[in-house]
Amino acid sequence: MNHVLTASQFSRKELLDIFLVAEEMEKILQKGKSELAKGKILATLFYEPSTRTRLSFETAMLRLGGGVISETDVTYSSQTKGEILADTIRIVANCADIISLRSRTAGDAEKASEASSVPIINAGDGAGEHPTQSLLDLFTIQKHFRLGDEPLRVTFVGDLKYGRTVHSLATMIRNFENIKISFVAPQEVQIPEKYLMKGDTVQTELTDEVLKQSDIVYATRIQKERFEDGILYEQVKDAFVLDIQKVSLMRENAILLHPLPRVNEITLGVDALPQAKYFEQARNGIPIRMALITQLLGLV
Ligand code: CP
């Protein structure tokens, strides 16, 4: 593995290998930290807002004993003076051993990889993909279910058009058998055709029946920042609100995931329900990103 650019680059074996390394990283985290990446530098280039992805990448590198440099606001980047991304990457690759990039436009991570002499990790490229989020999503699912061995019904809810985490997870989870996928969204933000496969269900209503039958409900925020039409955003923004009454319809051992941040789509009261696993899911980002950093740098 030279770069992490898209969910589709991973085979089932590669995914399971990453999860095994992530489990080792969990042991390191329990102890505190390691020196596996001592002397190595991670650059986090985040040209769109982020809380958990950037901080979990940086925490991952610090817990591995490495160092971090960062550009967290495009306003203060030379890109604001007109520098193209490829040139920025060439320069940063002189400073760092590995780069985690969040950018505004789908395909940026791939372009960056073409210019880079060090590994690039796609930390979200516009409405394109967010493969490291999907790795932690799948790692979370694997902790609750026998992925590939038992039949699982996954329901994606919310902004499926612009939701890059959905694009990546819907792709990545298909490495495993016995997965039945339902996409539930208003027509205006329904899943793009290219992510659909035979046997998938596409719906515009989140019915009680769907909630009762799902093993995994993956809720997402309506991505206000991607809408050109503010009126359209207002029409769809509260299309699906998962409250205590709705989530209680899910089986007790079913899980509710969300890449976060949430806005209105999961009410605060839901956090106390047994199905709510989104904070556990976010926590899994650190061992997963430690695993990726060590693999990409050839440290494990
Ligand atoms: N899930 C996720 O990408 O969160 P941030 O935007 O806070 O990084």
PDB file of N, CA, C and O and ligand atoms in Angstrom, residues 46 49-54 102 123 130 133 164-165 259-261 289, ligand 1:
ATOM      1  N   PHE A  46      -5.371  20.337   6.060  1.00  0.00           N
ATOM      2  CA  PHE A  46      -6.833  20.287   6.139  1.00  0.00           C
ATOM      3  C   PHE A  46      -7.407  21.589   5.608  1.00  0.00           C
ATOM      4  O   PHE A  46      -7.390  22.607   6.285  1.00  0.00           O
ATOM      5  N   PRO A  49     -13.137  22.220   7.053  1.00  0.00           N
ATOM      6  CA  PRO A  49     -13.225  22.055   8.505  1.00  0.00           C
ATOM      7  C   PRO A  49     -13.185  20.592   8.949  1.00  0.00           C
ATOM      8  O   PRO A  49     -13.661  19.701   8.246  1.00  0.00           O
ATOM      9  N   SER A  50     -12.603  20.381  10.095  1.00  0.00           N
ATOM     10  CA  SER A  50     -12.554  19.037  10.690  1.00  0.00           C
ATOM     11  C   SER A  50     -12.268  19.170  12.177  1.00  0.00           C
ATOM     12  O   SER A  50     -11.507  20.047  12.578  1.00  0.00           O
ATOM     13  N   THR A  51     -12.847  18.303  12.957  1.00  0.00           N
ATOM     14  CA  THR A  51     -12.438  18.158  14.358  1.00  0.00           C
ATOM     15  C   THR A  51     -11.823  16.783  14.540  1.00  0.00           C
ATOM     16  O   THR A  51     -10.635  16.632  14.807  1.00  0.00           O
ATOM     17  N   ARG A  52     -12.636  15.715  14.339  1.00  0.00           N
ATOM     18  CA  ARG A  52     -12.146  14.388  14.739  1.00  0.00           C
ATOM     19  C   ARG A  52     -11.119  13.786  13.796  1.00  0.00           C
ATOM     20  O   ARG A  52     -10.187  13.116  14.252  1.00  0.00           O
ATOM     21  N   THR A  53     -11.253  14.021  12.508  1.00  0.00           N
ATOM     22  CA  THR A  53     -10.304  13.355  11.605  1.00  0.00           C
ATOM     23  C   THR A  53      -8.899  13.922  11.799  1.00  0.00           C
ATOM     24  O   THR A  53      -7.928  13.181  11.966  1.00  0.00           O
ATOM     25  N   ARG A  54      -8.781  15.256  11.785  1.00  0.00           N
ATOM     26  CA  ARG A  54      -7.438  15.838  11.937  1.00  0.00           C
ATOM     27  C   ARG A  54      -6.858  15.499  13.306  1.00  0.00           C
ATOM     28  O   ARG A  54      -5.716  15.052  13.419  1.00  0.00           O
ATOM     29  N   ARG A 102      -7.137  16.764   3.667  1.00  0.00           N
ATOM     30  CA  ARG A 102      -8.584  17.003   3.479  1.00  0.00           C
ATOM     31  C   ARG A 102      -8.733  18.175   2.531  1.00  0.00           C
ATOM     32  O   ARG A 102      -8.189  19.246   2.764  1.00  0.00           O
ATOM     33  N   ALA A 123      -8.112  12.207   3.582  1.00  0.00           N
ATOM     34  CA  ALA A 123      -8.889  12.419   4.815  1.00  0.00           C
ATOM     35  C   ALA A 123     -10.222  13.093   4.498  1.00  0.00           C
ATOM     36  O   ALA A 123     -10.809  13.766   5.344  1.00  0.00           O
ATOM     37  N   HIS A 130     -14.079   9.254   1.737  1.00  0.00           N
ATOM     38  CA  HIS A 130     -13.459   9.436   3.056  1.00  0.00           C
ATOM     39  C   HIS A 130     -13.069   8.031   3.537  1.00  0.00           C
ATOM     40  O   HIS A 130     -13.664   7.481   4.460  1.00  0.00           O
ATOM     41  N   GLN A 133     -12.405   7.053   7.266  1.00  0.00           N
ATOM     42  CA  GLN A 133     -13.638   7.001   8.059  1.00  0.00           C
ATOM     43  C   GLN A 133     -14.287   5.627   7.889  1.00  0.00           C
ATOM     44  O   GLN A 133     -14.747   5.010   8.857  1.00  0.00           O
ATOM     45  N   ARG A 164     -19.688  11.748   1.669  1.00  0.00           N
ATOM     46  CA  ARG A 164     -18.541  10.955   1.205  1.00  0.00           C
ATOM     47  C   ARG A 164     -18.302   9.718   2.073  1.00  0.00           C
ATOM     48  O   ARG A 164     -17.790   8.709   1.606  1.00  0.00           O
ATOM     49  N   THR A 165     -18.710   9.797   3.341  1.00  0.00           N
ATOM     50  CA  THR A 165     -18.496   8.625   4.202  1.00  0.00           C
ATOM     51  C   THR A 165     -19.385   7.465   3.747  1.00  0.00           C
ATOM     52  O   THR A 165     -18.993   6.310   3.837  1.00  0.00           O
ATOM     53  N   PRO A 259     -20.996   9.290  11.251  1.00  0.00           N
ATOM     54  CA  PRO A 259     -19.585   9.713  11.196  1.00  0.00           C
ATOM     55  C   PRO A 259     -19.315  10.945  12.052  1.00  0.00           C
ATOM     56  O   PRO A 259     -18.160  11.221  12.381  1.00  0.00           O
ATOM     57  N   LEU A 260     -20.365  11.677  12.397  1.00  0.00           N
ATOM     58  CA  LEU A 260     -20.271  12.928  13.155  1.00  0.00           C
ATOM     59  C   LEU A 260     -19.514  13.974  12.325  1.00  0.00           C
ATOM     60  O   LEU A 260     -18.690  13.597  11.503  1.00  0.00           O
ATOM     61  N   PRO A 261     -19.728  15.256  12.473  1.00  0.00           N
ATOM     62  CA  PRO A 261     -20.618  15.856  13.465  1.00  0.00           C
ATOM     63  C   PRO A 261     -22.099  15.661  13.121  1.00  0.00           C
ATOM     64  O   PRO A 261     -22.462  15.618  11.959  1.00  0.00           O
ATOM     65  N   ARG A 289      -6.081   4.814  12.531  1.00  0.00           N
ATOM     66  CA  ARG A 289      -5.128   5.726  11.850  1.00  0.00           C
ATOM     67  C   ARG A 289      -3.698   5.414  12.277  1.00  0.00           C
ATOM     68  O   ARG A 289      -2.766   5.578  11.488  1.00  0.00           O
TER      69      ARG A 289
HETATM   70  N1   CP B   1     -16.193  12.262  10.565  1.00  0.00           N
HETATM   71  C1   CP B   1     -15.454  13.338  10.199  1.00  0.00           C
HETATM   72  O1   CP B   1     -14.863  13.394   9.106  1.00  0.00           O
HETATM   73  O2   CP B   1     -15.443  14.343  11.118  1.00  0.00           O
HETATM   74  P1   CP B   1     -14.628  15.704  10.991  1.00  0.00           P
HETATM   75  O3   CP B   1     -15.202  16.474   9.833  1.00  0.00           O
HETATM   76  O4   CP B   1     -14.798  16.404  12.308  1.00  0.00           O
HETATM   77  O5   CP B   1     -13.188  15.362  10.722  1.00  0.00           O
END
